[in-house]
CSV table of C-alpha atoms and ligand atoms in Angstrom, one decimal:
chain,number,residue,atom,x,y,z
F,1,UNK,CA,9.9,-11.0,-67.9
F,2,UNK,CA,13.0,-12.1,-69.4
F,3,UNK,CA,12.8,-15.8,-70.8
F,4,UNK,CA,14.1,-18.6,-68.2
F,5,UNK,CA,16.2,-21.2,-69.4
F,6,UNK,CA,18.0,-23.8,-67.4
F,7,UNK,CA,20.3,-22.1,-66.9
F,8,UNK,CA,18.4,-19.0,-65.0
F,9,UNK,CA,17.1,-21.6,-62.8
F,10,UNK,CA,20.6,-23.2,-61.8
F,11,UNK,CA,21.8,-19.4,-60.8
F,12,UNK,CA,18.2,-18.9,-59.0
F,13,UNK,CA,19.0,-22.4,-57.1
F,14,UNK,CA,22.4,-20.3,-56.1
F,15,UNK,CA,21.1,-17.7,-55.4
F,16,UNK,CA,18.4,-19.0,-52.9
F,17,UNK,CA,15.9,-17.4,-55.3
F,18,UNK,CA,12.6,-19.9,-55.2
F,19,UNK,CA,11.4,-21.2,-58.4
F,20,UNK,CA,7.5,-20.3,-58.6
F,21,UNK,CA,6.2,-23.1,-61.0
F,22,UNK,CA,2.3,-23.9,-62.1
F,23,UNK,CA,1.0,-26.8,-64.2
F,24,UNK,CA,-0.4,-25.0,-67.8
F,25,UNK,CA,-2.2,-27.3,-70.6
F,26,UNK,CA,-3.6,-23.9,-72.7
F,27,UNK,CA,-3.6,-20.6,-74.0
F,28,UNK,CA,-5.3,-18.6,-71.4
F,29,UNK,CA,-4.1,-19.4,-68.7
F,30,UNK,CA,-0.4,-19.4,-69.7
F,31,UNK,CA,-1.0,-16.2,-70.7
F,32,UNK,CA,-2.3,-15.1,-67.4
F,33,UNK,CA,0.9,-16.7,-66.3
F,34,UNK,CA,2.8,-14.7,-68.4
F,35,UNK,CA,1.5,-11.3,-66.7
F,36,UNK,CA,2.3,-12.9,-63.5
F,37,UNK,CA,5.6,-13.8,-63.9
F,38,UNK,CA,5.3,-17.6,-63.5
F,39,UNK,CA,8.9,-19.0,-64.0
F,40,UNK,CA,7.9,-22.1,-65.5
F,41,UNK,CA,5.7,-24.1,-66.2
F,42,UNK,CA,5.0,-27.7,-66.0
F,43,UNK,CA,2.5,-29.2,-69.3
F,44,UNK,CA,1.9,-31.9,-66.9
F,45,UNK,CA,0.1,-35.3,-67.8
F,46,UNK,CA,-2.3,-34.4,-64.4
F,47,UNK,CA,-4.4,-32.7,-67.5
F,48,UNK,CA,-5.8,-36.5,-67.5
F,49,UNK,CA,-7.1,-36.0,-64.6
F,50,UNK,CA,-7.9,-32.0,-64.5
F,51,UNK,CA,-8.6,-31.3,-68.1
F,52,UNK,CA,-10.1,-34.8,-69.3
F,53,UNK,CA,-11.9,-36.5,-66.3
F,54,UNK,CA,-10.0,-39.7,-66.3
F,55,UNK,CA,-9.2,-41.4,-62.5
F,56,UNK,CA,-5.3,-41.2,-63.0
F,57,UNK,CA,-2.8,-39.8,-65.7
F,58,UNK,CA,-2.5,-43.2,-67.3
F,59,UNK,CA,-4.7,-42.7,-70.5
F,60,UNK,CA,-2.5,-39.6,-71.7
F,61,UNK,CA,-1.4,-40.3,-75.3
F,62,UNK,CA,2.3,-38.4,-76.5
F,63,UNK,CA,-0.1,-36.7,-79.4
F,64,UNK,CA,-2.1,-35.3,-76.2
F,65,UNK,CA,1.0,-34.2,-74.9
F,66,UNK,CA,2.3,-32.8,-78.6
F,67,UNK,CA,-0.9,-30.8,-78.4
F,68,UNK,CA,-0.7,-29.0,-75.3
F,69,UNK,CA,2.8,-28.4,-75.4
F,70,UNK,CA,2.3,-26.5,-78.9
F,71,UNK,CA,-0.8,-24.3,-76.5
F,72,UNK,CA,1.7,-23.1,-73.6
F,73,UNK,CA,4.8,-22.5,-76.6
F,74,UNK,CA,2.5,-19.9,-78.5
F,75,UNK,CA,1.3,-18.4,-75.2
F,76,UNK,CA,4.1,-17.8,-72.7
F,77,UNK,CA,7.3,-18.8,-74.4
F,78,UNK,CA,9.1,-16.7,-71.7
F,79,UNK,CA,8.2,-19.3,-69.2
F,80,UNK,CA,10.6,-22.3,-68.9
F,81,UNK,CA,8.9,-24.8,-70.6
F,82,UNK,CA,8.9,-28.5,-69.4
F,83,UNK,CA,6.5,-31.3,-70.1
F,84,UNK,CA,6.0,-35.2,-69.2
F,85,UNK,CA,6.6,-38.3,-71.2
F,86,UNK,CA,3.3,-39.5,-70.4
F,87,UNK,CA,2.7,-43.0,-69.5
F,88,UNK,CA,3.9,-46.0,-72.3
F,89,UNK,CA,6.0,-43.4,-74.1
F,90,UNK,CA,9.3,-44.1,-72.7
F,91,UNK,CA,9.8,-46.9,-70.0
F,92,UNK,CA,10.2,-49.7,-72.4
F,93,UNK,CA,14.1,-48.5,-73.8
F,94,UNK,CA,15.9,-46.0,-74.4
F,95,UNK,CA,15.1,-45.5,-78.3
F,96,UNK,CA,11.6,-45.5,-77.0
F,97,UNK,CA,12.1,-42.8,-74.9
F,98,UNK,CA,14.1,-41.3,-77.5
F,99,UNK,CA,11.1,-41.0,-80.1
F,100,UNK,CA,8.8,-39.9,-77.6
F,101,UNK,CA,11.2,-37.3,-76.3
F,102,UNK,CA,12.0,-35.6,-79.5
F,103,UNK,CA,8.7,-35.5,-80.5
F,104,UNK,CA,8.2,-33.0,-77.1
F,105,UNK,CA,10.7,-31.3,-78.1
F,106,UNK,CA,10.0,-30.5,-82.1
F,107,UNK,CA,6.9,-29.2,-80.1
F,108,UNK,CA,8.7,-27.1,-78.6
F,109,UNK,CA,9.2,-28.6,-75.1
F,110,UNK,CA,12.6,-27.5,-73.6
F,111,UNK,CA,13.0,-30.1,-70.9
F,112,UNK,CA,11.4,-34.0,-70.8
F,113,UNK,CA,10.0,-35.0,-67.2
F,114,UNK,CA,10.0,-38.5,-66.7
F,115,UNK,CA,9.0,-40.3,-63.4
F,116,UNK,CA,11.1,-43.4,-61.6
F,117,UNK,CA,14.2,-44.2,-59.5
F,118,UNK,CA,17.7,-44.9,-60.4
F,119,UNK,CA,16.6,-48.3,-62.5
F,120,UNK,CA,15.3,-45.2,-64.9
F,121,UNK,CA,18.3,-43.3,-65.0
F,122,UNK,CA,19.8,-44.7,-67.9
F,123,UNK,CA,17.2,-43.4,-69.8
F,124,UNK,CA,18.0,-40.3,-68.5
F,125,UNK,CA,21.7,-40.7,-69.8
F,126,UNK,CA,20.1,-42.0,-73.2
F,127,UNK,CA,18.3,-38.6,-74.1
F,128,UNK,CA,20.6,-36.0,-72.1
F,129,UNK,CA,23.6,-37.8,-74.5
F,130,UNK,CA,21.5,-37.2,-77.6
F,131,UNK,CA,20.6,-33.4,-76.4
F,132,UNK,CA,17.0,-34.0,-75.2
F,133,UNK,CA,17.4,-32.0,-70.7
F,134,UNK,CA,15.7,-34.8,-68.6
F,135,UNK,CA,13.7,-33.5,-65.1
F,136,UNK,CA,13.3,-36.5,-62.9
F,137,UNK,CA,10.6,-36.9,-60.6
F,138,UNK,CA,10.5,-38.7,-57.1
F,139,UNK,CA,8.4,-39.7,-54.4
F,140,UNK,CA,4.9,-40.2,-55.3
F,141,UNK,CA,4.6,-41.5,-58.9
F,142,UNK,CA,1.3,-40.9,-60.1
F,143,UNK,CA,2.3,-43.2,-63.2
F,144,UNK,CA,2.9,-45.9,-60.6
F,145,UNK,CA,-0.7,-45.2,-59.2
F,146,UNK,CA,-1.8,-48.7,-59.1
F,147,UNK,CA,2.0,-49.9,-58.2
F,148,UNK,CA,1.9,-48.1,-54.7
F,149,UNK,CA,-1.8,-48.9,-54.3
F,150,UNK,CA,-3.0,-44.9,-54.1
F,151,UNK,CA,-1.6,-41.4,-54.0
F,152,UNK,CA,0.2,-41.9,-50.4
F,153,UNK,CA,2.8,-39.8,-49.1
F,154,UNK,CA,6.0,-41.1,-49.8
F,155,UNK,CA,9.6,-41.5,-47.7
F,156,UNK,CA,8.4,-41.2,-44.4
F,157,UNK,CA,10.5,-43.9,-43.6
F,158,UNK,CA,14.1,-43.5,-43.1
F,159,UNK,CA,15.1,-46.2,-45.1
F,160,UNK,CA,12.7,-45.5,-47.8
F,161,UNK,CA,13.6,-41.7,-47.8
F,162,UNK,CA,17.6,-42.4,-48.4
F,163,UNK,CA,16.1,-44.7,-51.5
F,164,UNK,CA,15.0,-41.8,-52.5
F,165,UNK,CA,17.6,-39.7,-52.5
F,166,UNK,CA,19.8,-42.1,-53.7
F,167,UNK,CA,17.3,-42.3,-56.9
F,168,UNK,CA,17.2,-38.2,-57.4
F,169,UNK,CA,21.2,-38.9,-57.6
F,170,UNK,CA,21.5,-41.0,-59.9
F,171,UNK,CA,19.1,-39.1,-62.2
F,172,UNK,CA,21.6,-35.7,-61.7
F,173,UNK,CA,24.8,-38.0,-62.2
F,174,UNK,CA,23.1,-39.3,-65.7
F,175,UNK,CA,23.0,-36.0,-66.6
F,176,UNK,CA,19.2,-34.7,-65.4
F,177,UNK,CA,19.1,-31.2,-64.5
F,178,UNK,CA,15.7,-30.7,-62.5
F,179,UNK,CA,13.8,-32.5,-59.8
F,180,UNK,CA,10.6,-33.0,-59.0
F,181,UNK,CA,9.7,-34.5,-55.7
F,182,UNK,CA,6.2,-35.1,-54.6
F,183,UNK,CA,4.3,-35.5,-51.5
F,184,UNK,CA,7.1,-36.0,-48.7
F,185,UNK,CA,7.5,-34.8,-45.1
F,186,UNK,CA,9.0,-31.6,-45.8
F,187,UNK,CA,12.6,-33.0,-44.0
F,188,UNK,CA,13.1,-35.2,-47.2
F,189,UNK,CA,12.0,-32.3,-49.6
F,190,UNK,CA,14.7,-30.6,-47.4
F,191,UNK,CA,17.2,-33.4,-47.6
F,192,UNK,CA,17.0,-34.0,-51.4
F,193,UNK,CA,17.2,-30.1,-52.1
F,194,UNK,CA,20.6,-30.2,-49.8
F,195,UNK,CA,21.9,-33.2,-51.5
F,196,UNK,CA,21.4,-32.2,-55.5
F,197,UNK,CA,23.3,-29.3,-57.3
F,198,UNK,CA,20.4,-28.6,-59.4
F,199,UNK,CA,17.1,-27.2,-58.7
F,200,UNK,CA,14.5,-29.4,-56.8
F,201,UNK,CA,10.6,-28.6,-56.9
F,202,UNK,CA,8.7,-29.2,-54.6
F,203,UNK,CA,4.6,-30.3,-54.7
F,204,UNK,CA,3.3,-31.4,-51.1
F,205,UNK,CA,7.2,-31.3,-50.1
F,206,UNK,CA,7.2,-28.7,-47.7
F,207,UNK,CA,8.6,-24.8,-47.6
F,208,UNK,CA,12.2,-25.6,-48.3
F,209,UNK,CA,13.2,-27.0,-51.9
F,210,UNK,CA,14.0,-24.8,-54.2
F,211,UNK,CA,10.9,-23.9,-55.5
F,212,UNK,CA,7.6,-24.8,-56.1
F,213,UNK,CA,4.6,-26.6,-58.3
F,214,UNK,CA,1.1,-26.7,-58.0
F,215,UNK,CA,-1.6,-28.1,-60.3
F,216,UNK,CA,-3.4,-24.8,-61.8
F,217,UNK,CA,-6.8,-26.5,-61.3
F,218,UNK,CA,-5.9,-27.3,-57.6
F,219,UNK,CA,-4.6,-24.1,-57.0
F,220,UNK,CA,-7.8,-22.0,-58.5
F,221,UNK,CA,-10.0,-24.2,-56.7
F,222,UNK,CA,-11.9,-26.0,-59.5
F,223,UNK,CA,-11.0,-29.4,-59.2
F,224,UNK,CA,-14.3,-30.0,-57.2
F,225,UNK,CA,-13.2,-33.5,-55.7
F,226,UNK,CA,-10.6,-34.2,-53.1
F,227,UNK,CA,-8.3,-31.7,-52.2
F,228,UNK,CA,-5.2,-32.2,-51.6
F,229,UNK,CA,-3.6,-31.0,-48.3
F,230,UNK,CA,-1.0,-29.5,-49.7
F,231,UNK,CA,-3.1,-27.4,-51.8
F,232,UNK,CA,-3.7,-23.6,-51.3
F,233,UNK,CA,-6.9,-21.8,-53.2
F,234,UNK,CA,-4.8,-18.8,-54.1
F,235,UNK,CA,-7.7,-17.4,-56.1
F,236,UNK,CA,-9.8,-17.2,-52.9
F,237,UNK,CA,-6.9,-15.7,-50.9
F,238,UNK,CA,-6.4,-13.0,-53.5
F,239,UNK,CA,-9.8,-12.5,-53.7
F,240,UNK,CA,-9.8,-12.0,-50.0
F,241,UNK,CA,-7.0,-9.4,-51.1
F,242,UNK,CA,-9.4,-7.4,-53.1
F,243,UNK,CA,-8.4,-9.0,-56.4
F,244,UNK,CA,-10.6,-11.9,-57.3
F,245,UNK,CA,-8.8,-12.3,-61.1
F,246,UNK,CA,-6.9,-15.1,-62.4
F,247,UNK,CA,-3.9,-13.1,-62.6
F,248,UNK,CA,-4.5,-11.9,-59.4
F,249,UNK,CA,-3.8,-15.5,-57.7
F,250,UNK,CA,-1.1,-16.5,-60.3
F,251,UNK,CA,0.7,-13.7,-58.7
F,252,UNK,CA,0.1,-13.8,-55.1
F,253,UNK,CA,1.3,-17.6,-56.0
F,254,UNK,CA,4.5,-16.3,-57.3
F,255,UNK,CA,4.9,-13.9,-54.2
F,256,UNK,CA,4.4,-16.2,-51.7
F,257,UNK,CA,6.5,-18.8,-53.4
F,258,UNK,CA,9.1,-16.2,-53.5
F,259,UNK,CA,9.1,-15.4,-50.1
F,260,UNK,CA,8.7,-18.5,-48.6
F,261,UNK,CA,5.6,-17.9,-47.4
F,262,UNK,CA,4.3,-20.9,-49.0
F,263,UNK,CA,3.6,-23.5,-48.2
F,264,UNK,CA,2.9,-23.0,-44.8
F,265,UNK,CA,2.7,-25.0,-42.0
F,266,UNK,CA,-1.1,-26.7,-42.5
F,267,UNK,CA,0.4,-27.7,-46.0
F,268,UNK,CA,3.3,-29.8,-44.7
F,269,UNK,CA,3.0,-33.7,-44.1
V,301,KIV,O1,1.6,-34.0,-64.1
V,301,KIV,C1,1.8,-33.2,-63.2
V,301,KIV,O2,1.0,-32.2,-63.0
V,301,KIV,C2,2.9,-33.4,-62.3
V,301,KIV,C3,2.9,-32.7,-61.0
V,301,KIV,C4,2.1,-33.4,-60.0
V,301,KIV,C5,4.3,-32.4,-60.6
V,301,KIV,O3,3.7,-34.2,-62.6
C-alpha cells in the first residue's frame, strides 16, 4: 500500500472512495493492519478504556499518548496517522493546545483530533496556523462523558443536529481537515458528510459518510462489556468466512467499508 496522506483522503472523499479506518495503540496489530490495507488509523484515547481498564478516556496522560503514537509510527507508517489530544492537554488555550499538539506530532502523529463545537474552533485556527492538521470530532464526546450524563446518541433532534453541523463548519472554516462524527442517526452522519468539503468518519453514524472507524477491540470482539450497537465482530464474520485470523477481519473490515456494505441496517440508530 502506498502511504495516505491528507491529501489521498481529500481525492478518495472525491472520488466517493470510503475511508476504511480502525483505532491502533501497538505494534501488532498495526501491523496486521498494514497487510490489510487499513487507510488510517486512529491512536485513539478509547485505549483508556480498551487497553487500561479505566470507566471513560479521561485519565489518558499526553506521555500515554506520546507512547502509543511512537508504537503505530514504527509499525504501519503507510497508514495515515492521526491521534487525540487526550483530555486536559488542550482545552484550556491555544498555547496549551499548542504544546500538547507538537509534542504528537515530534512523535510522529500527522494529524491532532480534538473533540468540541465551534467554541473550540479557534483552537483549531491556533495549531492549523502554526502547521500542526486539526480533525475535529462531533456528536458524542466521550471527553464530555460526565457533561452529557452518558454515552447517548447525539442530534436526534432537529435543532440539536443543525448545532451540530454548524459546529463541524466552523472547525473546516478554521482550517480542520477531517471529521469525526459519532453516534448519530445515520441522516445527520448523511447531512454533515453533504455539508463539509473534507472527509467525514463516521463511528455509529450510519452507511453514508465518507468512511468509517471502529474501536479495534470492539471490532475483534474482546471488549467483554457492553457492546455497542453499532459494533460488528468482524473477526467472527470472517471466521465464518473460513479465515479466523486477525488479518483476516482487518480486511473483510476494509472490504465492507469499501463497498458500503457496512454498516448495515441493524447498526444504524
Ligand atoms: O478515541 C477513540 O477511539 C475515538 C473514536 C471513538 C472515534 O475518538
Amino acid at each position: 500500500m502506498a502511504k495516505r496522506r491528507i491529501t489521498d483522503l481529500l481525492q478518495m472523499k472525491a472520488a466517493s472512495e470510503k475511508i476504511a479506518m480502525l483505532t491502533c495503540y501497538e505494534a501488532g496489530f498495526a501491523k496486521e493492519m498494514k497487510k490489510a490495507g487499513i487507510d488510517a488509523i486512529l491512536v485513539g484515547d478509547s485505549l483508556g478504556m480498551v487497553v487500561q481498564g479505566h470507566g471513560s478516556t479521561l485519565p489518558v496522560t499526553l506521555e500515554e499518548m506520546i507512547y502509543h503514537t511512537e508504537n503505530i509510527v514504527r509499525s504501519h507508517p503507510d497508514a495515515f496517522i492521526v491521534v487525540d489530544l487526550p483530555f486536559g492537554s488542550y482545552e484550556g488555550s491555544c498555547e496549551e493546545a499548542f504544546r500538547a499538539a507538537s509534542a504528537l506530532m515530534k512523535a510522529g502523529a500527522e494529524m491532532v483530533k480534538l473533540e468540541g463545537g465551534a467554541g473550540m474552533a479557534k483552537i483549531t485556527a491556533f495549531l492549523t496556523a502554526r502547521g500542526i492538521p486539526v480533525c475535529g470530532h462531533v456528536g458524542l464526546l466521550p471527553q464530555s462523558v460526565h457533561l452529557i450524563g452518558g454515552y447517548r446518541v447525539q442530534g436526534r433532534d432537529l435543532q440539536v443536529a443543525a448545532q451540530l453541523i454548524e459546529d463541524a463548519r466552523a472547525h473546516q472554516s478554521a482550517g480542520a481537515q477531517l471529521m469525526v462524527v459519532e453516534c448519530v442517526p445515520e441522516e445527520v452522519g448523511e447531512a454533515l458528510s453533504i455539508a463539509l468539503d473534507i472527509p467525514v468518519i463516521g463511528i455509529g453514524a450510519g452507511a453514508l459518510t465518507d468512511g468509517q472507524v471502529l474501536v479495534m477491540h470492539d471490532m475483534l470482539g474482546v471488549r467483554g462489556d457492553v457492546v455497542p450497537r453499532f459494533v460488528k465482530n468482524f473477526l467472527a464474520s470472517s471466521a465464518e468466512k473460513g479465515d479466523p485470523s486477525i488479518e483476516g477481519a482487518f480486511k473483510n473490515y476494509v472490504t465492507e467499508v469499501k463497498m458500503g456494505v457496512f454498516p448495515g441496517k441493524e447498526h444504524l440508530f
